Short mmCIF file of C-alpha atoms and ligand atoms in Angstrom, two decimals:
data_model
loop_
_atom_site.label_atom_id
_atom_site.label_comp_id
_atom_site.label_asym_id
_atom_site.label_seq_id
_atom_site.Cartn_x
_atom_site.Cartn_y
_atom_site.Cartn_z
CA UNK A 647 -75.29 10.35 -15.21
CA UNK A 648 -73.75 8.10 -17.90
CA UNK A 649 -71.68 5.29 -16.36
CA UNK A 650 -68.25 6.27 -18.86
CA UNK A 651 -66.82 2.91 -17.46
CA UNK A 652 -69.39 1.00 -19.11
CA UNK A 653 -68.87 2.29 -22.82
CA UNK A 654 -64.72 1.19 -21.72
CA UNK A 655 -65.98 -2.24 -20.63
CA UNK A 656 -68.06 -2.52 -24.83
CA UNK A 657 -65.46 -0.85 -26.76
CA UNK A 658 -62.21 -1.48 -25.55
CA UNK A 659 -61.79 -4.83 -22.87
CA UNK A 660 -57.97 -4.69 -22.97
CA UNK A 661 -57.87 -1.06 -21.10
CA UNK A 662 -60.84 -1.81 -19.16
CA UNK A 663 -59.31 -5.07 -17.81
CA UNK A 664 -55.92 -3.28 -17.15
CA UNK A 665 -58.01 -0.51 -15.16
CA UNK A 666 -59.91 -2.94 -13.35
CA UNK A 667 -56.00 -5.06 -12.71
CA UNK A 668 -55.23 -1.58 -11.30
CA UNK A 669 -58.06 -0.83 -9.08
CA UNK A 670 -57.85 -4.17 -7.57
CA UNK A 671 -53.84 -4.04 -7.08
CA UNK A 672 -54.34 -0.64 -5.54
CA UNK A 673 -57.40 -1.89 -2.81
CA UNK A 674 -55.56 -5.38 -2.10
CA UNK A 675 -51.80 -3.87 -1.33
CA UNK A 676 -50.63 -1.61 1.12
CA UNK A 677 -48.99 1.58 -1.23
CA UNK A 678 -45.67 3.20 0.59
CA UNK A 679 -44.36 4.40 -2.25
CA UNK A 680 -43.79 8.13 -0.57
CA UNK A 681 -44.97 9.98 -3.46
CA UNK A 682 -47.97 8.14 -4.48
CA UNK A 683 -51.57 8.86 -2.95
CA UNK A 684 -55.34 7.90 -3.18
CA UNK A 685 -56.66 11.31 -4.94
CA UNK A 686 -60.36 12.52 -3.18
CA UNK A 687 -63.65 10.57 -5.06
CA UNK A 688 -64.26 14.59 -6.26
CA UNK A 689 -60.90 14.53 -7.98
CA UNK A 690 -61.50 11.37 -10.26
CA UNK A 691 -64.94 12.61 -11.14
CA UNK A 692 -63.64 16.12 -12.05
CA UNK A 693 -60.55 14.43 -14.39
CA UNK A 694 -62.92 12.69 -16.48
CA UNK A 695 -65.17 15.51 -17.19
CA UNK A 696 -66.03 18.00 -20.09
CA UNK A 697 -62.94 20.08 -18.69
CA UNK A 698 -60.55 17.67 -20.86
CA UNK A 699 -62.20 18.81 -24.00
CA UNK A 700 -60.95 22.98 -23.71
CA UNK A 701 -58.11 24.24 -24.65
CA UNK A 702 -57.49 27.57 -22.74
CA UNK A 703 -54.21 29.06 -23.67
CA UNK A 704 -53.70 32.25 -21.66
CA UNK A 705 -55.08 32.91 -18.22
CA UNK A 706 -58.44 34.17 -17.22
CA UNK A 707 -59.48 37.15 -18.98
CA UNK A 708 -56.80 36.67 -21.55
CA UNK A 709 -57.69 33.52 -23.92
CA UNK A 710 -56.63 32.65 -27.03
CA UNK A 711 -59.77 30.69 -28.02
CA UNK A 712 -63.32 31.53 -27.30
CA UNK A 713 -65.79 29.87 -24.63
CA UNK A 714 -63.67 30.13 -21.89
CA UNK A 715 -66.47 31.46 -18.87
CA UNK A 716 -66.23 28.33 -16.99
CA UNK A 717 -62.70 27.69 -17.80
CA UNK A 718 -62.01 30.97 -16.56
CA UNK A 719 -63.88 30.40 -13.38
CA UNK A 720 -62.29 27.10 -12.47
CA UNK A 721 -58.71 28.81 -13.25
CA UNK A 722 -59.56 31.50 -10.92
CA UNK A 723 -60.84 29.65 -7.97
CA UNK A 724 -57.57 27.38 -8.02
CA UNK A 725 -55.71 30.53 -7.86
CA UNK A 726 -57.43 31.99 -5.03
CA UNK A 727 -57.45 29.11 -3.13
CA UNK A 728 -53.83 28.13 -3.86
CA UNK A 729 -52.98 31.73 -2.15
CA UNK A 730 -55.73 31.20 0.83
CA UNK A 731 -53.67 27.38 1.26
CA UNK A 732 -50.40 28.17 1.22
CA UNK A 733 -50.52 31.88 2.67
CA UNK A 734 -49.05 33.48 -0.85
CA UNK A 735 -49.00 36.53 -2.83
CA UNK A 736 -49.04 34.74 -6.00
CA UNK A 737 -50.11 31.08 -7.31
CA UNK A 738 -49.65 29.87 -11.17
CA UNK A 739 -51.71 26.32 -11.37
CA UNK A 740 -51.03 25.36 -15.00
CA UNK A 741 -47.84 23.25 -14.84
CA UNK A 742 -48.37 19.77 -16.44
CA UNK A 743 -46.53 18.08 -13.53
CA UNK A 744 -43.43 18.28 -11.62
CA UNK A 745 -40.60 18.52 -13.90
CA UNK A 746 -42.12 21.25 -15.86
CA UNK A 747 -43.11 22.99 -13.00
CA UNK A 748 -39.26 23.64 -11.69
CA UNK A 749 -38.41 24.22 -15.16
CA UNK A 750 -40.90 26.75 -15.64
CA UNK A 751 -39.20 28.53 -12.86
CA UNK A 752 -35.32 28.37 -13.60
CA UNK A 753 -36.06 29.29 -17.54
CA UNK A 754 -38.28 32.24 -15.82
CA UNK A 755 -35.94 33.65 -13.77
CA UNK A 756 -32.44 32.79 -14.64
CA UNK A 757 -30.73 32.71 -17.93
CA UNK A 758 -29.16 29.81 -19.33
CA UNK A 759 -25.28 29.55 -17.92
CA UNK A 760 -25.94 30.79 -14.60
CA UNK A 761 -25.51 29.43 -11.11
CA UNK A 762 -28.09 27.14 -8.93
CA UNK A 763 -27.12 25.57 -5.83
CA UNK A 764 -28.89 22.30 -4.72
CA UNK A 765 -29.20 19.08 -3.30
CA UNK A 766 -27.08 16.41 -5.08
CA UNK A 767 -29.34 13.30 -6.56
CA UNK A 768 -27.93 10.53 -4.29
CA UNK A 769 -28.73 12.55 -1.08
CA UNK A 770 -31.95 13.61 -1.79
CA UNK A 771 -32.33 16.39 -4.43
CA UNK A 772 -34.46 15.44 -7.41
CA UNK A 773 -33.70 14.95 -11.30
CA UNK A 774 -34.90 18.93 -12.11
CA UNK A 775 -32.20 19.83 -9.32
CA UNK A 776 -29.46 19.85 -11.54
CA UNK A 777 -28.74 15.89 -12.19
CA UNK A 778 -25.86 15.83 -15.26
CA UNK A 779 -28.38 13.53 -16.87
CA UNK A 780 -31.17 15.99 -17.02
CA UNK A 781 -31.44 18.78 -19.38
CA UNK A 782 -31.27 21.41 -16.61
CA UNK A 783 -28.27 19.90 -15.67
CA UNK A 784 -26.82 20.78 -18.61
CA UNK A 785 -28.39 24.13 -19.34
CA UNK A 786 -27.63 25.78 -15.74
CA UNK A 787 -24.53 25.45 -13.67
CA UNK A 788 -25.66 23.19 -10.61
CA UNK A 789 -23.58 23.75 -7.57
CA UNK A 790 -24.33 20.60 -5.46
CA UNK A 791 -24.39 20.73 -1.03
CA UNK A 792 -24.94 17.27 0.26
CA UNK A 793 -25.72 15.87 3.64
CA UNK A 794 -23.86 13.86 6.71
CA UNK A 795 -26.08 10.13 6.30
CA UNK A 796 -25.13 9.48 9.64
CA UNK A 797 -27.56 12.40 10.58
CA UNK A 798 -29.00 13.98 7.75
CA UNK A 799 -27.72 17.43 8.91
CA UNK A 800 -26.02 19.91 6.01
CA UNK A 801 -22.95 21.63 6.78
CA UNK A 802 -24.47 25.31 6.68
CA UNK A 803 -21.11 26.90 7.22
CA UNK A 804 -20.02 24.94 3.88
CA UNK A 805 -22.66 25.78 2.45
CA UNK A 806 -22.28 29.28 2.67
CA UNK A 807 -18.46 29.28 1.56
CA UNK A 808 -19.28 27.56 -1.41
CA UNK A 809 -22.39 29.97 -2.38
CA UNK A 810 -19.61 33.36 -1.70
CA UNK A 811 -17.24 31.47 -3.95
CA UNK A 812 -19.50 30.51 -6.98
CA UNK A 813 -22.06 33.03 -6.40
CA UNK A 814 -25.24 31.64 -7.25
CA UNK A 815 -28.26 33.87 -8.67
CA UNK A 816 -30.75 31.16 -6.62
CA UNK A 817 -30.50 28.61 -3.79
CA UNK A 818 -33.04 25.55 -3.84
CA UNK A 819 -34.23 23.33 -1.08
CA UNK A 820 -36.44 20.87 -0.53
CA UNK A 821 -36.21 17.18 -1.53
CA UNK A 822 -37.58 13.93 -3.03
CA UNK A 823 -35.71 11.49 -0.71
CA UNK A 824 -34.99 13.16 2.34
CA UNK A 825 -36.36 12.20 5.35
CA UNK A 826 -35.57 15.93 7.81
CA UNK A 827 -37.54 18.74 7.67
CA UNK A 828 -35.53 22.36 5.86
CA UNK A 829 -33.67 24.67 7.67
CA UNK A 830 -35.05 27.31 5.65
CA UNK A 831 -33.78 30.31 8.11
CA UNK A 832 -30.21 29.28 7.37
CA UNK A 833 -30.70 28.97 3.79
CA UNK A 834 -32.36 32.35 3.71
CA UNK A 835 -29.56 34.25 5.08
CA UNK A 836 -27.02 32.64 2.96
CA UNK A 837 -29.31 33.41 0.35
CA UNK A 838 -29.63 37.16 1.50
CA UNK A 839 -26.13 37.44 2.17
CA UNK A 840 -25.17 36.62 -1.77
CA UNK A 841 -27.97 38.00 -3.13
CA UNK A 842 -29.66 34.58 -4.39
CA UNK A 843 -32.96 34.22 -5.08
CA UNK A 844 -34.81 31.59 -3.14
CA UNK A 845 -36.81 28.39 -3.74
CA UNK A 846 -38.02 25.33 -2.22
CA UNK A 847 -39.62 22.32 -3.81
CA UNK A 848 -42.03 21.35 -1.65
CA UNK A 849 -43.69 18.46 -4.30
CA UNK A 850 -43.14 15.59 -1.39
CA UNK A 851 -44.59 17.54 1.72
CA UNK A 852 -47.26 20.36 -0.23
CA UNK A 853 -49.78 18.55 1.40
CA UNK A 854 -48.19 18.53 4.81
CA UNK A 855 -47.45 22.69 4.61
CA UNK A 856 -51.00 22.54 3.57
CA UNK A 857 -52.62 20.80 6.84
CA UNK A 858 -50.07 22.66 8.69
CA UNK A 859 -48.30 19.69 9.96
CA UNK A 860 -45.34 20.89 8.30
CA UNK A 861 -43.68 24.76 8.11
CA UNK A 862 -43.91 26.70 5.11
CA UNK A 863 -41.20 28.41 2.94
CA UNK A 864 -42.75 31.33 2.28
CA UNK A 865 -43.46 32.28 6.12
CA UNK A 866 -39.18 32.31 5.93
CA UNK A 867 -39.87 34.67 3.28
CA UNK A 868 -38.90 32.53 0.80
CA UNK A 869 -39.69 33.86 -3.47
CA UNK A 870 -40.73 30.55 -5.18
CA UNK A 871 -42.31 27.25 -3.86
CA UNK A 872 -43.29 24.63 -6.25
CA UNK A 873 -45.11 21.63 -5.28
CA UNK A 874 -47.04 18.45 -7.19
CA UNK A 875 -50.43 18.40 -6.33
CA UNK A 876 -50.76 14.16 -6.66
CA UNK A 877 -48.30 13.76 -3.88
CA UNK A 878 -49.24 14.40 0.27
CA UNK A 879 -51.87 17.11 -1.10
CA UNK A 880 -53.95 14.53 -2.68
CA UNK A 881 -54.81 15.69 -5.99
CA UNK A 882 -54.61 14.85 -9.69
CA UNK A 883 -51.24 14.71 -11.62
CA UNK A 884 -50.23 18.63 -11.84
CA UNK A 885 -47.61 21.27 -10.46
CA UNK A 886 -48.32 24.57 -8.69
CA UNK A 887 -45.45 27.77 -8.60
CA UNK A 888 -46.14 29.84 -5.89
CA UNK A 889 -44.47 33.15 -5.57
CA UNK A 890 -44.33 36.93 -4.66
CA UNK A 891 -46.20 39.35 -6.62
CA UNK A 892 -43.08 40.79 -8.05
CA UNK A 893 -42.19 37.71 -10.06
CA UNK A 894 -45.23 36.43 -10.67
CA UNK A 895 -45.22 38.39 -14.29
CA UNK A 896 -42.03 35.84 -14.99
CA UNK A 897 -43.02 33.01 -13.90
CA UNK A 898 -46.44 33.42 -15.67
CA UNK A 899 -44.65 34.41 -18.79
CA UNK A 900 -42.45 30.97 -18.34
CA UNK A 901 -45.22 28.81 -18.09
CA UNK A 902 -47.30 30.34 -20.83
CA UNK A 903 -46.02 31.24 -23.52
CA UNK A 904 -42.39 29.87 -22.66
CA UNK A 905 -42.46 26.19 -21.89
CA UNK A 906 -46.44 24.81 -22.75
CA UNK A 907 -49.40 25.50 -24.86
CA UNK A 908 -52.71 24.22 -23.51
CA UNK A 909 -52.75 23.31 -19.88
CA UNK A 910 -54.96 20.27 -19.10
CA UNK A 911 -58.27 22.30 -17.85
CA UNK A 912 -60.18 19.36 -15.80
CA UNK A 913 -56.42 18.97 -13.82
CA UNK A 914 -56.80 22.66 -13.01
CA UNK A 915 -60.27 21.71 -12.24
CA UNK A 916 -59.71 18.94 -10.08
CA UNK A 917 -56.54 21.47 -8.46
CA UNK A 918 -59.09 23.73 -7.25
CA UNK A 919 -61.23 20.86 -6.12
CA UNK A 920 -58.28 19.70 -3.96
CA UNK A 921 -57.50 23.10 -2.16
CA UNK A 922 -60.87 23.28 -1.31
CA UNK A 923 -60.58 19.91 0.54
CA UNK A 924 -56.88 21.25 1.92
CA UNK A 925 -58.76 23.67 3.85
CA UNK A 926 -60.59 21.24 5.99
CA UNK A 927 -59.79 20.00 9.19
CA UNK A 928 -60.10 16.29 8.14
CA UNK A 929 -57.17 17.26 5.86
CA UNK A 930 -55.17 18.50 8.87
CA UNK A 931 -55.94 15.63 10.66
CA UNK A 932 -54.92 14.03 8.16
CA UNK A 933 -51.44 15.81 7.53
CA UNK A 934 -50.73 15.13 11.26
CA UNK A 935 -51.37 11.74 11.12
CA UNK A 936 -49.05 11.26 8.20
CA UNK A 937 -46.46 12.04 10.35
CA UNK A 938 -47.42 10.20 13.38
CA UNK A 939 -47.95 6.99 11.12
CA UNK A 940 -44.15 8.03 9.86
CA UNK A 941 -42.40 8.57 13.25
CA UNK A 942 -44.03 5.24 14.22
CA UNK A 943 -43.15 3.03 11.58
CA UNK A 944 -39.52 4.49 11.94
CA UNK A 945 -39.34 3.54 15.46
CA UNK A 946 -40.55 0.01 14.92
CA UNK A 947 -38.00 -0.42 11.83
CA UNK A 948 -35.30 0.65 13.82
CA UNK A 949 -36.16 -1.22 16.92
CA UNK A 950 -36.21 -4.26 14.38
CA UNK A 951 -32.32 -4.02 13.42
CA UNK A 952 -32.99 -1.58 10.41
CA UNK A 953 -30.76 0.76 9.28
CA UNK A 954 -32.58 3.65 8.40
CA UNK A 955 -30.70 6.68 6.49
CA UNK A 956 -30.15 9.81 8.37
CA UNK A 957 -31.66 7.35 11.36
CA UNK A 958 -35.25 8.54 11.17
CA UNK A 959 -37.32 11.00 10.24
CA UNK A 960 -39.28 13.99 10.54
CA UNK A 961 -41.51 13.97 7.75
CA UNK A 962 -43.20 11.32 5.92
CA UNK A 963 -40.90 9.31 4.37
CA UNK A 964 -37.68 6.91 5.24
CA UNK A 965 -35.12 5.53 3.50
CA UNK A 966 -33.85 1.87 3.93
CA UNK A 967 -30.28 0.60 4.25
CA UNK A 968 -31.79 -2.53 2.80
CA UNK A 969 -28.18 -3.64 2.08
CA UNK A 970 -26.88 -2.80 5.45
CA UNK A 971 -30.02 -4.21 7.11
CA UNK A 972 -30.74 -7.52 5.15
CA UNK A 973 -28.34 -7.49 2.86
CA UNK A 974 -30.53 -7.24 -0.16
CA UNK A 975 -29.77 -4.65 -2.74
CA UNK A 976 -33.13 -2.00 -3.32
CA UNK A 977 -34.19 -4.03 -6.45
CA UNK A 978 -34.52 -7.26 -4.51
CA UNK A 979 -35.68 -5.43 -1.71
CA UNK A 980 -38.78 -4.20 -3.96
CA UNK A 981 -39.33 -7.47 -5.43
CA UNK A 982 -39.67 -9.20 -2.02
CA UNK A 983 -42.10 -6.97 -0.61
CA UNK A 984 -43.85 -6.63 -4.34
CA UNK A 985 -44.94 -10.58 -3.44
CA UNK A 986 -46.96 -9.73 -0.55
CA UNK A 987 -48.61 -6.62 -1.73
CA UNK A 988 -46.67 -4.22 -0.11
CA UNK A 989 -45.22 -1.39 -2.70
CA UNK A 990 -42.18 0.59 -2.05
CA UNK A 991 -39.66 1.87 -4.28
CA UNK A 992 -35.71 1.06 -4.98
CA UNK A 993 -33.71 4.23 -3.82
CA UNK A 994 -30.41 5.68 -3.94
CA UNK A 995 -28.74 6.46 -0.89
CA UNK A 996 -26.10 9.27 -0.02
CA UNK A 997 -23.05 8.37 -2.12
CA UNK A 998 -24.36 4.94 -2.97
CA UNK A 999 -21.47 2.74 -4.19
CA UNK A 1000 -24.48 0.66 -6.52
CA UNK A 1001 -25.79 1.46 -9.50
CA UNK A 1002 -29.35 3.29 -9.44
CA UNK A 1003 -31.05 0.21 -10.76
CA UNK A 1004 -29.60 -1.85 -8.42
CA UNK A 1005 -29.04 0.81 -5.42
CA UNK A 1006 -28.55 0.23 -1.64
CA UNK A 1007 -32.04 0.85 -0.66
CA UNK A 1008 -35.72 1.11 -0.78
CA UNK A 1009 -37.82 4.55 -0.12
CA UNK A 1010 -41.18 4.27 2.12
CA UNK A 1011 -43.58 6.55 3.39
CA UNK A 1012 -47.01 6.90 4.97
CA UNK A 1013 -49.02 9.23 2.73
CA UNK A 1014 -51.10 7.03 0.57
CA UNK A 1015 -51.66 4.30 4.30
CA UNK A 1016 -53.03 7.52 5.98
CA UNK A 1017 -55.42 7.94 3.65
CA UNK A 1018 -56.95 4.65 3.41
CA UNK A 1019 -57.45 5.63 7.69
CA UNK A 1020 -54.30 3.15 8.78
CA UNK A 1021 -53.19 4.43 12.38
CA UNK A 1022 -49.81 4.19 13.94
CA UNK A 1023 -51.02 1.08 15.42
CA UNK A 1024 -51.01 -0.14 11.80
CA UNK A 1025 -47.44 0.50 11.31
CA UNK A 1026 -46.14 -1.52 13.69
CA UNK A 1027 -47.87 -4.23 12.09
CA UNK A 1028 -46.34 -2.69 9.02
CA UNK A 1029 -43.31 -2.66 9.97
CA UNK A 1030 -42.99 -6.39 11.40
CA UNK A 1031 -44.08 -7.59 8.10
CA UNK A 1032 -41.51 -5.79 6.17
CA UNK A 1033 -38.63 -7.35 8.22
CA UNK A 1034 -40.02 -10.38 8.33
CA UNK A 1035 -39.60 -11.10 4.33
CA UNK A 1036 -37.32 -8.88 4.56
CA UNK A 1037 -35.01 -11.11 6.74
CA UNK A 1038 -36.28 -14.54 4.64
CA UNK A 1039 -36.61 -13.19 0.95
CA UNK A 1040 -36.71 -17.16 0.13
CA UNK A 1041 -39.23 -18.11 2.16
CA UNK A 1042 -41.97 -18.95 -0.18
CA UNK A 1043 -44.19 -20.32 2.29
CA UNK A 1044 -43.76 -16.89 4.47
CA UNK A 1045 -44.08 -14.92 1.79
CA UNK A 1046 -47.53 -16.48 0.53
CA UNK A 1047 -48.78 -16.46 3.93
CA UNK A 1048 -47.89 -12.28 4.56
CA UNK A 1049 -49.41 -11.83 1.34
CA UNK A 1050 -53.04 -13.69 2.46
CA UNK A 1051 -52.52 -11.56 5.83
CA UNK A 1052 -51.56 -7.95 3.88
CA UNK A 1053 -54.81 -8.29 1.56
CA UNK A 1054 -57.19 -9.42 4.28
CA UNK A 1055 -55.72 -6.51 6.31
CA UNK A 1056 -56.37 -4.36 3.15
CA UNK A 1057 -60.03 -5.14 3.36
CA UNK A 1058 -60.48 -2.75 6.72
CA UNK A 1059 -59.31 0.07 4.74
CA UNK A 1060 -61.61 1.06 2.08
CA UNK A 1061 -59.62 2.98 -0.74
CA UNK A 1062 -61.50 6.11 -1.03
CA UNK A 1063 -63.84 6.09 -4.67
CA UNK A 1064 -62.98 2.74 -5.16
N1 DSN B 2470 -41.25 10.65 -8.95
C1 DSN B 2470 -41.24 11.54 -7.82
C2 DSN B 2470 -40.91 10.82 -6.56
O1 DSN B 2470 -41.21 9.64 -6.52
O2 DSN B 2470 -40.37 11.39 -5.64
C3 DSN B 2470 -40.37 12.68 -8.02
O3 DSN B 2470 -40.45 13.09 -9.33
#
């Protein structure tokens, strides 16, 4: 097989030499950001294929171009798997990513004007929830719930007063920095009780519903679950909807022809390449793991004076009171543990009083660790060297020395297709 990476190294030594930056920042630091991942060896190979070259407008058995037998094919077995995975009546795998994904689904089912309710941005919801600042913000009527930090627990019987006043035509759950697990049961019946449709965005924990370490919407008989495939699941960049048969015409319909043209045939390839791993029982051990490596890093971050939000967690992420803790704000936070290889991301917390550039706190999680085989053991290492420069951001000579320690600890971990 041609070595592609070789005709990149002749033609075009600025990308190459960023790629190769990459690859060698990604083996020698230890990634928490809680939404990032090391995709399977399979995955790369199947992204840089022939797929990229199709466009397939439609769905299988209903092109608009010609030569679409193996496009059809792939499209089909992502499908079928994506329902075998996740226990559904209905799977659509063609959204681009995330934000299109939960767009795909509001401008399917709702019309512009009407009523969502959701998680507000500083407590956990995402951008696509409603934020003012993001189109569907403006195009829907977002009625916001938020949380008790001090717990993480949401006021159900508010909840529900607030959906019989403003009557919403769908509920969402389901977060991207929110450490609990869903009490889908209660939002179900609130749901039932006004006559909301229901929907979770599972992008964060897909791959945990997956491996069965976490529970699963629909088995609370939930209508729509979207999730990211890049994220816990481990695949390439991409969004699936999920959903019952009877609004699976809609949501198609949304997707194609209502929000994109082409979708991006070796992702749907590489889609179907991950559920087929999903299924495994390496990739359950592997979802339980993720949240044995979280619980444990938790417990050794709190036992070190840190302030975590909601004071744990149940899934695979945490948030850090960084300002609270070490009295760093999230940017500075980042920086500090950017000099000894260890990635996390400035966060937001409930209500923050900073600005979002500047916020409160950083987010963490254990996805991307798992994968490269780091144990809870690991985190406890993990978590002494995070408080460590996290207590003496100035320490220069600390600092360099973590760093020598975080890469040579790097080198037991192989990065899988690296
Ligand atoms: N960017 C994703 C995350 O980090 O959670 C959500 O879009």
């Amino acid at each position: 097989m041609t070595d592609n990476l070789s005709y990149l190294e002749e033609n075009d030594p600025a990308v190459f030499t960023a790629l190769k930056g990459e690859e060698q920042r990604q083996k020698s630091g230890i990634e928490l950001i809680p939404s990032e991942n090391y995709t399977f060896p399979e995955v790369l190979a199947t992204l840089g294929s022939v797929f990229t070259n199709k466009y397939s407008e439609g769905y299988p058995g209903r092109r608009y171009y010609g030569g679409q037998e193996f496009t059809d094919q792939i499209e089909t077995l992502a499908r079928e798997r994506a329902k075998v995975v996740f226990n559904c009546e209905h799977a659509n795998v063609q959204p681009l990513s995330g934000s299109a994904m939960n767009q795909a689904v509001y401008l399917g089912l709702l019309e512009p004007g009407d009523t969502v309710m959701a998680m507000d941005l500083s407590h956990g919801g995402h951008l696509t929830h409603g934020a003012p600042v993001s189109h569907m913000g403006k195009l829907f009527n977002f009625v916001r719930y938020v949380t008790d930090p001090s717990d993480g627990s949401i006021d159900f019987n508010q909840v529900r007063k607030d959906a019989l006043a403003s009557k919403p035509k769908m509920i969402l759950c389901g977060y991207t920095s929110y450490p609990r697990d869903v009490d889908y049961a209660a939002f179900k019946a609130i749901a039932d009780e006004v006559g909301a449709l229901t929907m979770t965005d599972a992008s964060h924990f897909g791959g945990l519903v997956a491996g069965g370490s976490m529970r699963n919407p629909i088995d609370f008989g939930f209508d729509v679950v979207t999730t990211t495939t890049h994220k816990s699941l481990r695949g390439p960049r991409g969004g699936l909807i999920l959903c019952t048969k009877k609004l699976a015409s809609k949501i198609d319909k949304s997707v194609f022809p209502g929000l994109q043209g082409g979708p991006h045939m070796n992702a749907v390839a590489a889609i179907a390449v991950t559920l087929l791993k999903a299924q495994t029982d390496e990739f359950k051990q592997y979802a339980h793991q993720v949240l044995s490596n979280a619980k444990t890093l938790a417990t050794a971050l709190i036992e070190n004076q840190t302030a975590l939000v909601t004071g744990g967690t149940d899934n695979h992420m945490m948030v850090l009171n960084t300002v609270e803790s070490f009295g760093l704000d999230g940017r500075m936070a980042e920086e500090v543990l950017d000099k000894v290889n260890i990635t996390t991301n400035k966060q937001i917390i409930p209500d923050d009083p900073n600005p979002p550039l500047r916020p409160s706190g950083i987010r963490i999680g254990t996805p991307a660790a798992t994968t490269r085989g780091m144990v809870d053991a690991d985190m406890q290492q993990l978590a002494q060297w995070i408080v460590t420069c996290l207590q003496n951001p100035e320490d220069e000579a600390l600092l360099g020395q973590t760093r020598d320690e975080v890469t040579a600890f790097c080198e037991r971990f192989p990065v899988p297709g690296l």
